[in-house]
Short mmCIF file of C-alpha atoms in Angstrom, two decimals:
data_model
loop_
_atom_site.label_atom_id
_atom_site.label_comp_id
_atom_site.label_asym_id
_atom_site.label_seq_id
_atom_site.Cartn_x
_atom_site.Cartn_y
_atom_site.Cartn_z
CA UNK W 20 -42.61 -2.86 66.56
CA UNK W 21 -43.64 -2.37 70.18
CA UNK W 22 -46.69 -3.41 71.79
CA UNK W 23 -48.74 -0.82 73.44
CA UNK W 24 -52.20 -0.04 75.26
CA UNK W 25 -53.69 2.80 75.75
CA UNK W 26 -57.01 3.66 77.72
CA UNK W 27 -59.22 6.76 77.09
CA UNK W 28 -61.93 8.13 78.80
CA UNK W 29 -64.31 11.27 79.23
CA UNK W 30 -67.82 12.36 80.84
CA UNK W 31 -67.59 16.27 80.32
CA UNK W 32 -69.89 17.31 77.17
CA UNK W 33 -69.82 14.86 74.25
CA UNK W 34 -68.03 12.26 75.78
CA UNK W 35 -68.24 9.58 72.40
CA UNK W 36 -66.94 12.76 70.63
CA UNK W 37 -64.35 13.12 72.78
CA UNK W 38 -62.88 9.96 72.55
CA UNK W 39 -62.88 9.36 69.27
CA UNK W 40 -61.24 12.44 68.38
CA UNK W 41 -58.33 11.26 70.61
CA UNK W 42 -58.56 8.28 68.43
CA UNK W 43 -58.09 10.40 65.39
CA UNK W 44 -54.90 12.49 67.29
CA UNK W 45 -53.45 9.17 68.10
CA UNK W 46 -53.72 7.74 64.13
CA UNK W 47 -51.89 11.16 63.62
CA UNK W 48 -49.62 11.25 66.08
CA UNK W 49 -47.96 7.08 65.19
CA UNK W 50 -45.93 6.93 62.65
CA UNK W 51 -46.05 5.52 59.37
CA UNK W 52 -46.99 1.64 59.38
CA UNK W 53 -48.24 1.53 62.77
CA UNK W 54 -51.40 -0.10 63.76
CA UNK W 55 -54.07 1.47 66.04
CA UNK W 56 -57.12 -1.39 67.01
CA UNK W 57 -59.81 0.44 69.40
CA UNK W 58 -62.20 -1.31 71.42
CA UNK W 59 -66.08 -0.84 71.29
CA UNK W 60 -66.97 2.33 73.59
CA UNK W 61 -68.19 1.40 77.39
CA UNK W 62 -70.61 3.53 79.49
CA UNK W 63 -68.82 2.97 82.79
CA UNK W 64 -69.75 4.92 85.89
CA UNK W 65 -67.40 7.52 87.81
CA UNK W 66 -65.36 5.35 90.63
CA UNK W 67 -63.51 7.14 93.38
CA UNK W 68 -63.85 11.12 92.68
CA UNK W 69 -66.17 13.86 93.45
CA UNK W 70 -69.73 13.44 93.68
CA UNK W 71 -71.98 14.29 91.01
CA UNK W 72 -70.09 13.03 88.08
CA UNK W 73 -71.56 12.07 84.62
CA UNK W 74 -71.15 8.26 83.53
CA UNK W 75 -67.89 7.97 81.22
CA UNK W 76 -67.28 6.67 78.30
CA UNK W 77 -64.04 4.47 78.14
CA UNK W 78 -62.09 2.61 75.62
CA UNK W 79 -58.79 0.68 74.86
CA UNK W 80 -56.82 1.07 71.98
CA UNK W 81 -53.98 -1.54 70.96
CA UNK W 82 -51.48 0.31 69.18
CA UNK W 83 -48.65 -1.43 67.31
CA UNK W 84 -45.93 1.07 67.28
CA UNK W 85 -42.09 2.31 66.12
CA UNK W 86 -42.35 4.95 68.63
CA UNK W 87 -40.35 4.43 72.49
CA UNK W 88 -42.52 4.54 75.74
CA UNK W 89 -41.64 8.01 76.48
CA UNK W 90 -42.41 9.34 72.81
CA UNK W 91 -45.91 7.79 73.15
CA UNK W 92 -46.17 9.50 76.74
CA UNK W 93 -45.86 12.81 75.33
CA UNK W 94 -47.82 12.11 72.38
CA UNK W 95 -51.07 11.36 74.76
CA UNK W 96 -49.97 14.48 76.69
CA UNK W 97 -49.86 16.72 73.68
CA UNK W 98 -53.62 14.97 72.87
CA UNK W 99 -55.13 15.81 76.06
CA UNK W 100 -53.73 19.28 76.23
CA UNK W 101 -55.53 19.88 72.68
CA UNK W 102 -58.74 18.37 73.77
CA UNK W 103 -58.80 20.83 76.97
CA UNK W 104 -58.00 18.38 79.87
CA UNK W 105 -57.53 20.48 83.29
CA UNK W 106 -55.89 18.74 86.19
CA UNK W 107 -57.13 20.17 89.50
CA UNK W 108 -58.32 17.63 91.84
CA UNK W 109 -57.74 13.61 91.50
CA UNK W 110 -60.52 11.25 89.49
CA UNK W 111 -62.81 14.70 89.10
CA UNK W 112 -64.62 14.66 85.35
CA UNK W 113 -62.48 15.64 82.77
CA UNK W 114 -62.89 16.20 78.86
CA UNK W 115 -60.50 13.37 77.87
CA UNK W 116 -57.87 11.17 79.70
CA UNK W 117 -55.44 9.18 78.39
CA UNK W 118 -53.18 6.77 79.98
CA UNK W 119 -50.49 4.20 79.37
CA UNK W 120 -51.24 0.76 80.20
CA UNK W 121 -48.98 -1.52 78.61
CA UNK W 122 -45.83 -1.50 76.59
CA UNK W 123 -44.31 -3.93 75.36
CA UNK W 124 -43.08 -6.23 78.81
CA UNK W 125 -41.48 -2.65 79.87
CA UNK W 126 -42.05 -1.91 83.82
CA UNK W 127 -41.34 1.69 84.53
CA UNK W 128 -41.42 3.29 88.26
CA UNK W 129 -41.20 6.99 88.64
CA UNK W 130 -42.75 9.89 90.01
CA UNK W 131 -44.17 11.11 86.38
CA UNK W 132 -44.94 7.50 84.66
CA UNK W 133 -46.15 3.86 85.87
CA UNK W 134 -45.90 0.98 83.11
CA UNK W 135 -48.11 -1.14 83.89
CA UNK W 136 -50.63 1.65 84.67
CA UNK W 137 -51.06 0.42 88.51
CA UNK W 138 -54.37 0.38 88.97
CA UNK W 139 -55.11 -1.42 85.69
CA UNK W 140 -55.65 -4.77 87.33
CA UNK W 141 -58.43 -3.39 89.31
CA UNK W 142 -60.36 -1.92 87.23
CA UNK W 143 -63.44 -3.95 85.19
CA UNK W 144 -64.00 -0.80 83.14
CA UNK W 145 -60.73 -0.68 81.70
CA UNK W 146 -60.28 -4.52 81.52
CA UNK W 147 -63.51 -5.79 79.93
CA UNK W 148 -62.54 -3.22 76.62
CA UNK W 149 -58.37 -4.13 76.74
CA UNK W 150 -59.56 -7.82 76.93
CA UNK W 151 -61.71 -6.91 73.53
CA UNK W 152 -58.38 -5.92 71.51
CA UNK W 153 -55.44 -7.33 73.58
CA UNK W 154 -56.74 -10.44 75.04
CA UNK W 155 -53.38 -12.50 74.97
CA UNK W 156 -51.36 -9.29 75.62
CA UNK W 157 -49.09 -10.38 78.98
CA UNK W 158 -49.30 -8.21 82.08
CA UNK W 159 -45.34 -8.04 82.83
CA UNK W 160 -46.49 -7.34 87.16
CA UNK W 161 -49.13 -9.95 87.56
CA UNK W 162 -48.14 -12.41 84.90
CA UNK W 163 -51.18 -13.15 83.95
CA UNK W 164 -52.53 -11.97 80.26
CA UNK W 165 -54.96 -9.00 80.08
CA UNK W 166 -57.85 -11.74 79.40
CA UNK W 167 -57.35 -13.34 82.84
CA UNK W 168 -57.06 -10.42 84.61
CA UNK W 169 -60.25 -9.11 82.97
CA UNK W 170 -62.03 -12.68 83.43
CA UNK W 171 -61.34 -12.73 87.05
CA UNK W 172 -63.39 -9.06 87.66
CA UNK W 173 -65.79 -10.29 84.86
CA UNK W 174 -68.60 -11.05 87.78
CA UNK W 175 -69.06 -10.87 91.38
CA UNK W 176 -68.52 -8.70 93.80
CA UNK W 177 -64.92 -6.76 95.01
CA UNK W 178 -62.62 -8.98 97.25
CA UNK W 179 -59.18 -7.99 97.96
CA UNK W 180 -56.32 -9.18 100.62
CA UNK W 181 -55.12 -6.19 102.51
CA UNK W 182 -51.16 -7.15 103.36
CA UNK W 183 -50.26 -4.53 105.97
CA UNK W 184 -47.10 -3.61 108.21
CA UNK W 185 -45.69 -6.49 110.54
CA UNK W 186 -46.12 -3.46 113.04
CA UNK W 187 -49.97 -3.33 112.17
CA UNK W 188 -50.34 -6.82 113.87
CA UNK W 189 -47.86 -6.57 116.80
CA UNK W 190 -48.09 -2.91 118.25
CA UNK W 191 -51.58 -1.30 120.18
CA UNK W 192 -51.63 1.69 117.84
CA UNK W 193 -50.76 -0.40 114.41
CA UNK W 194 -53.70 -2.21 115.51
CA UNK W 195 -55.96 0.70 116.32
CA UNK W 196 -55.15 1.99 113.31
CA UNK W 197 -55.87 -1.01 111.31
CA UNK W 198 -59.04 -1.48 112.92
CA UNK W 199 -60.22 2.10 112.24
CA UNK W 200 -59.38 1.09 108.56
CA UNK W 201 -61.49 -1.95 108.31
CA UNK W 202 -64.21 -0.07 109.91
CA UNK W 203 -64.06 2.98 107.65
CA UNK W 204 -64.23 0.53 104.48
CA UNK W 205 -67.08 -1.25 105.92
CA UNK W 206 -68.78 1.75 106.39
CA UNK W 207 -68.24 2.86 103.46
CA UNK W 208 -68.35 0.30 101.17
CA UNK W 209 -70.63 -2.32 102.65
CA UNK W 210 -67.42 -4.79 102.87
CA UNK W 211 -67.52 -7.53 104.96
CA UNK W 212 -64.09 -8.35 106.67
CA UNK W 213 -64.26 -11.86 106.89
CA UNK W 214 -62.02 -12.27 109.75
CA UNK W 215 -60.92 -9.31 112.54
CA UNK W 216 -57.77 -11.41 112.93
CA UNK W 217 -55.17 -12.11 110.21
CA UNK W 218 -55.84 -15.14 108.10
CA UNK W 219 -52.49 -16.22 108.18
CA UNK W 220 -52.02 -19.61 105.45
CA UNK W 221 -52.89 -20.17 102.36
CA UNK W 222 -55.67 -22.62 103.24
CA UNK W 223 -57.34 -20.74 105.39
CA UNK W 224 -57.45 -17.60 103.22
CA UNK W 225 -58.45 -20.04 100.03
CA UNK W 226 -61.40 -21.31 102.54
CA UNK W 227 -62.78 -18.56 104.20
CA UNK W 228 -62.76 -16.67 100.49
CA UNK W 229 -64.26 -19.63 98.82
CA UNK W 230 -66.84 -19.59 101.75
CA UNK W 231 -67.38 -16.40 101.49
CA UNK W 232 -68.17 -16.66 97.68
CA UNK W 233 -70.49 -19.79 97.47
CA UNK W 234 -73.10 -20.23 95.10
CA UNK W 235 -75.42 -21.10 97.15
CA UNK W 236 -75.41 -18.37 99.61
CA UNK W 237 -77.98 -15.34 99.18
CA UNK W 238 -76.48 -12.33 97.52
CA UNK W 239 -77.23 -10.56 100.55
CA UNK W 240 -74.38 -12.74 102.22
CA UNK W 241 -72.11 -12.51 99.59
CA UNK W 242 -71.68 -8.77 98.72
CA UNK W 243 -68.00 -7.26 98.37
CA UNK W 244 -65.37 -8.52 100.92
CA UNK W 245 -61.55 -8.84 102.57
CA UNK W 246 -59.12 -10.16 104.84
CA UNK W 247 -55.54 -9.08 106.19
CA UNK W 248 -52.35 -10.71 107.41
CA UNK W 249 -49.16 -8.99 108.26
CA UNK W 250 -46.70 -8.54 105.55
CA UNK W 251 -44.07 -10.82 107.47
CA UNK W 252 -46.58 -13.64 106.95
CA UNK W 253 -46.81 -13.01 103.47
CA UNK W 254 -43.34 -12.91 102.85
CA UNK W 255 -43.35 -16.65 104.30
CA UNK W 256 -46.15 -17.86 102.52
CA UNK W 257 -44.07 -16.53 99.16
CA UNK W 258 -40.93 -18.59 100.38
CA UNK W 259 -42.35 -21.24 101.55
CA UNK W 260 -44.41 -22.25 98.53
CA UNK W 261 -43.27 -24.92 96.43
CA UNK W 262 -44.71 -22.90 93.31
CA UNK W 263 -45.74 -19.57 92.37
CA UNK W 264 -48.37 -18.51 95.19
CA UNK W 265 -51.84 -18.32 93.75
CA UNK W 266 -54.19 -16.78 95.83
CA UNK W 267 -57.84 -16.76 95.41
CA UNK W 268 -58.18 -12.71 96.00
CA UNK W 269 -59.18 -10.33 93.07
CA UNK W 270 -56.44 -8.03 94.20
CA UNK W 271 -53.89 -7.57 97.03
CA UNK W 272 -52.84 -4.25 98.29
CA UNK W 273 -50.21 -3.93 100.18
CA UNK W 274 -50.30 -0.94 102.73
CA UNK W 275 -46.80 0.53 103.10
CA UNK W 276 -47.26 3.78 105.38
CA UNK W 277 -44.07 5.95 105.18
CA UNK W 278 -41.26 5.46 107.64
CA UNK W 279 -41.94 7.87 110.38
CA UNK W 280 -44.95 9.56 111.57
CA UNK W 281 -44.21 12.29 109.61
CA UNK W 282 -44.53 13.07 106.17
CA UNK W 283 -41.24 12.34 103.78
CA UNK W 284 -38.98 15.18 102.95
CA UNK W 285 -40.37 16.83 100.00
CA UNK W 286 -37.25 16.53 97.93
CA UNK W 287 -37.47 12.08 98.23
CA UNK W 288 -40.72 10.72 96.46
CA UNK W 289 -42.30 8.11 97.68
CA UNK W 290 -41.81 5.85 94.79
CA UNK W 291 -37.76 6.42 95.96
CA UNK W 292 -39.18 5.73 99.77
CA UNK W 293 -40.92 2.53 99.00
CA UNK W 294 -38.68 1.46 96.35
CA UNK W 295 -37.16 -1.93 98.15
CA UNK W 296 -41.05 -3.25 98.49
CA UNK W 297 -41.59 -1.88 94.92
CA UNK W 298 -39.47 -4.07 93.64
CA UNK W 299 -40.48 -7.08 95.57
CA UNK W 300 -43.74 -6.91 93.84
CA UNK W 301 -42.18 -6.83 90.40
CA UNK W 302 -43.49 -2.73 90.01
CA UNK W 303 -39.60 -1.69 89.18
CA UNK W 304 -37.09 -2.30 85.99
CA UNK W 305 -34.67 -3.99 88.79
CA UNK W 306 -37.29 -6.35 89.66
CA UNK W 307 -35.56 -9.68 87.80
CA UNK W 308 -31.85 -8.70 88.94
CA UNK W 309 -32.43 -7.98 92.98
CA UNK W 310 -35.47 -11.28 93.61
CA UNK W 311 -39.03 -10.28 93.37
CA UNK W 312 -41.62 -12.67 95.10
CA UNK W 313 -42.97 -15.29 92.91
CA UNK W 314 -46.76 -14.85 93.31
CA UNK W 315 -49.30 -14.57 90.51
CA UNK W 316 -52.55 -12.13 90.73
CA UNK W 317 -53.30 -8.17 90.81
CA UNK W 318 -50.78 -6.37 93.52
CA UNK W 319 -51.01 -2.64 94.52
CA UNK W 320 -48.89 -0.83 96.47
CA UNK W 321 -51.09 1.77 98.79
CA UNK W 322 -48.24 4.12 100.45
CA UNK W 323 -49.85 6.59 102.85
CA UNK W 324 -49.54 7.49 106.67
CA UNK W 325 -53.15 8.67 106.58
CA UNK W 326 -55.98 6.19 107.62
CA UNK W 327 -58.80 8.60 105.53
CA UNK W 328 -56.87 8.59 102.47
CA UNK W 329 -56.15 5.05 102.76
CA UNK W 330 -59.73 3.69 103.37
CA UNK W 331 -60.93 5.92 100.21
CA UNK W 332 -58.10 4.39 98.02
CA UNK W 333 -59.62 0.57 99.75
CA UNK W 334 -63.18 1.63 98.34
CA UNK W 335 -62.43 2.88 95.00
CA UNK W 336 -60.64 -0.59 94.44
CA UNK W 337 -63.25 -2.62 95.72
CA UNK W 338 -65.77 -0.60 93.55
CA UNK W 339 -63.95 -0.47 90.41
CA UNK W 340 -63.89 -4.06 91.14
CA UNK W 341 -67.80 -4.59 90.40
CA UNK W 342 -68.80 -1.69 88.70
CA UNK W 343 -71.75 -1.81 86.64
CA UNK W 344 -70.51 -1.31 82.58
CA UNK W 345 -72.47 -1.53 79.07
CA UNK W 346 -70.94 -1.29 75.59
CA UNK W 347 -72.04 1.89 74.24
CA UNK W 348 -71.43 0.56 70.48
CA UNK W 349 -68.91 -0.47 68.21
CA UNK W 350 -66.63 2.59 66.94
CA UNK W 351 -64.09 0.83 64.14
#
């Protein structure tokens, strides 16, 4: 049977209610002989959408399963329809949601499904309950196991490597624009760029994060913070290390406007746009065959043209980093 994790969440009316009656759906929906494991229930806070929200309340199940990745899809579809989910505006409040996080070591890349869900490595509130029932469960993107990834957001504050165009670092207006960025996240978030200028080895990063991070500093000089190189100097710190590259960053984004100033044609996605870097960073099924880069540690591919959107997508991450979560009980 395949392997398969599923998150669930709601803060609209009786959001325990909610959840466990997607539980119940799910038992229905598997078929006979499969095994459904659910997490205790978190209180998590809203992260990223409209102001105003309620707190949610998330959990993981680990679901052992006959059923194929697509059959499962529709199944949580078909569960969230019945439950009354809308979808009008991105990360508003919502009755139930339901996503795929895992299966199996698949890795899909399309416009209507993600396996691994791609912001899973991010996210404490949907790590600290998939670490409760699928601690040893591998993440096929990161390669790390769902317990590593949900020990290394288990404390401190959000710190994240921001890997941006080659053009970023050597044109005027890549710069501008990448300086607007950091600004607009600093603003926002409170983050403290540790370095205007690209950090651009290993060492250095490893240093100024560690620095950054010491004990014995005040909290008020810790707080959440990041750093930036040019995605040609990543590329040659990824060749040029002996092993897999470790880095000491709780995520790395890579920022991958699209090609031309303008937006893409609406008949090419931009999963089909960015599909070459996709691949690089083991997102895509033809990840083994074409040479990904051997690196270890949460990636996230941030495609956008627009500054705004990009600097909101920079402070979500950094606060679903170090978001603030309590088990709400036990529910098995």
């Amino acid at each position: 049977m395949a392997k398969c994790l599923i998150s669930l969440g709601a803060n609209i009316g009786d959001a325990r209610s909610s959840v466990l009656s997607a539980v119940d759906l799910l038992r229905q929906g598997l078929a006979q002989g499969d095994q459904l494991t659910l997490s205790p229930l978190y209180h998590t806070p809203p992260v990223g959408g409209p102001d105003g929200q309620a707190s949610f309340v998330n959990a993981v199940a680990a679901i052992q399963t006959q059923h194929d990745v697509e059959k499962m899809w529709q199944l949580i579809r078909r569960i969230e329809l019945r439950l009354g989910r809308q979808r009008i505006q991105r990360w508003e409040a919502r009755r139930i949601d339901l996503d795929i996080l895992l299966y199996d070591d698949l890795r899909i890349w399309t416009e209507q499904l993600k396996v691994p869900h791609p912001r899973m490595c991010m996210r404490r509130f949907i790590l600290r309950p998939a670490a409760d029932v699928a601690e040893q469960w591998l993440d096929p993107v990161s390669g790390l196991t769902i317990g590593t990834l949900a020990a290394n957001l288990a404390d401190g504050d959000g710190a994240l490597l921001l890997v941006a165009p080659a053009d970023q670092a050597h044109s005027q207006a890549g710069r501008d624009a990448l300086r607007q960025l950091q600004d607009g996240v600093s603003r926002a978030s409170g983050t403290r760029w540790l370095d205007r200028e690209p950090l651009l080895d290993v060492d250095h990063i490893r240093d100024a994060f560690q620095s950054a991070t010491a004990q014995h500093l005040p909290a008020s000089d810790r707080g959440r913070i990041a750093c930036w190189l040019p995605m040609d100097q990543f590329q040659l710190l990824v060749e040029a290390s002996p092993l897999e590259l470790v880095l000491p960053t709780k995520l790395i984004v890579f920022w991958q406007p699209f090609l031309s100033e303008s937006s893409p044609p609406q008949s090419t996605a931009w999963e089909q746009l960015h599909r070459k870097l996709a691949i690089q960073l083991r997102l895509c099924p033809e990840s083994e065959g074409l040479g990904h880069w051997r690196f270890q540690g949460a990636r996230y591919l941030l495609a956008t043209s627009d500054v705004h959107w990009a600097q909101h997508e920079l402070c979500a991450a950094l606060e679903a980093m170090d978001c603030t979560i309590w088990p709400l009980e036990s529910a098995d």
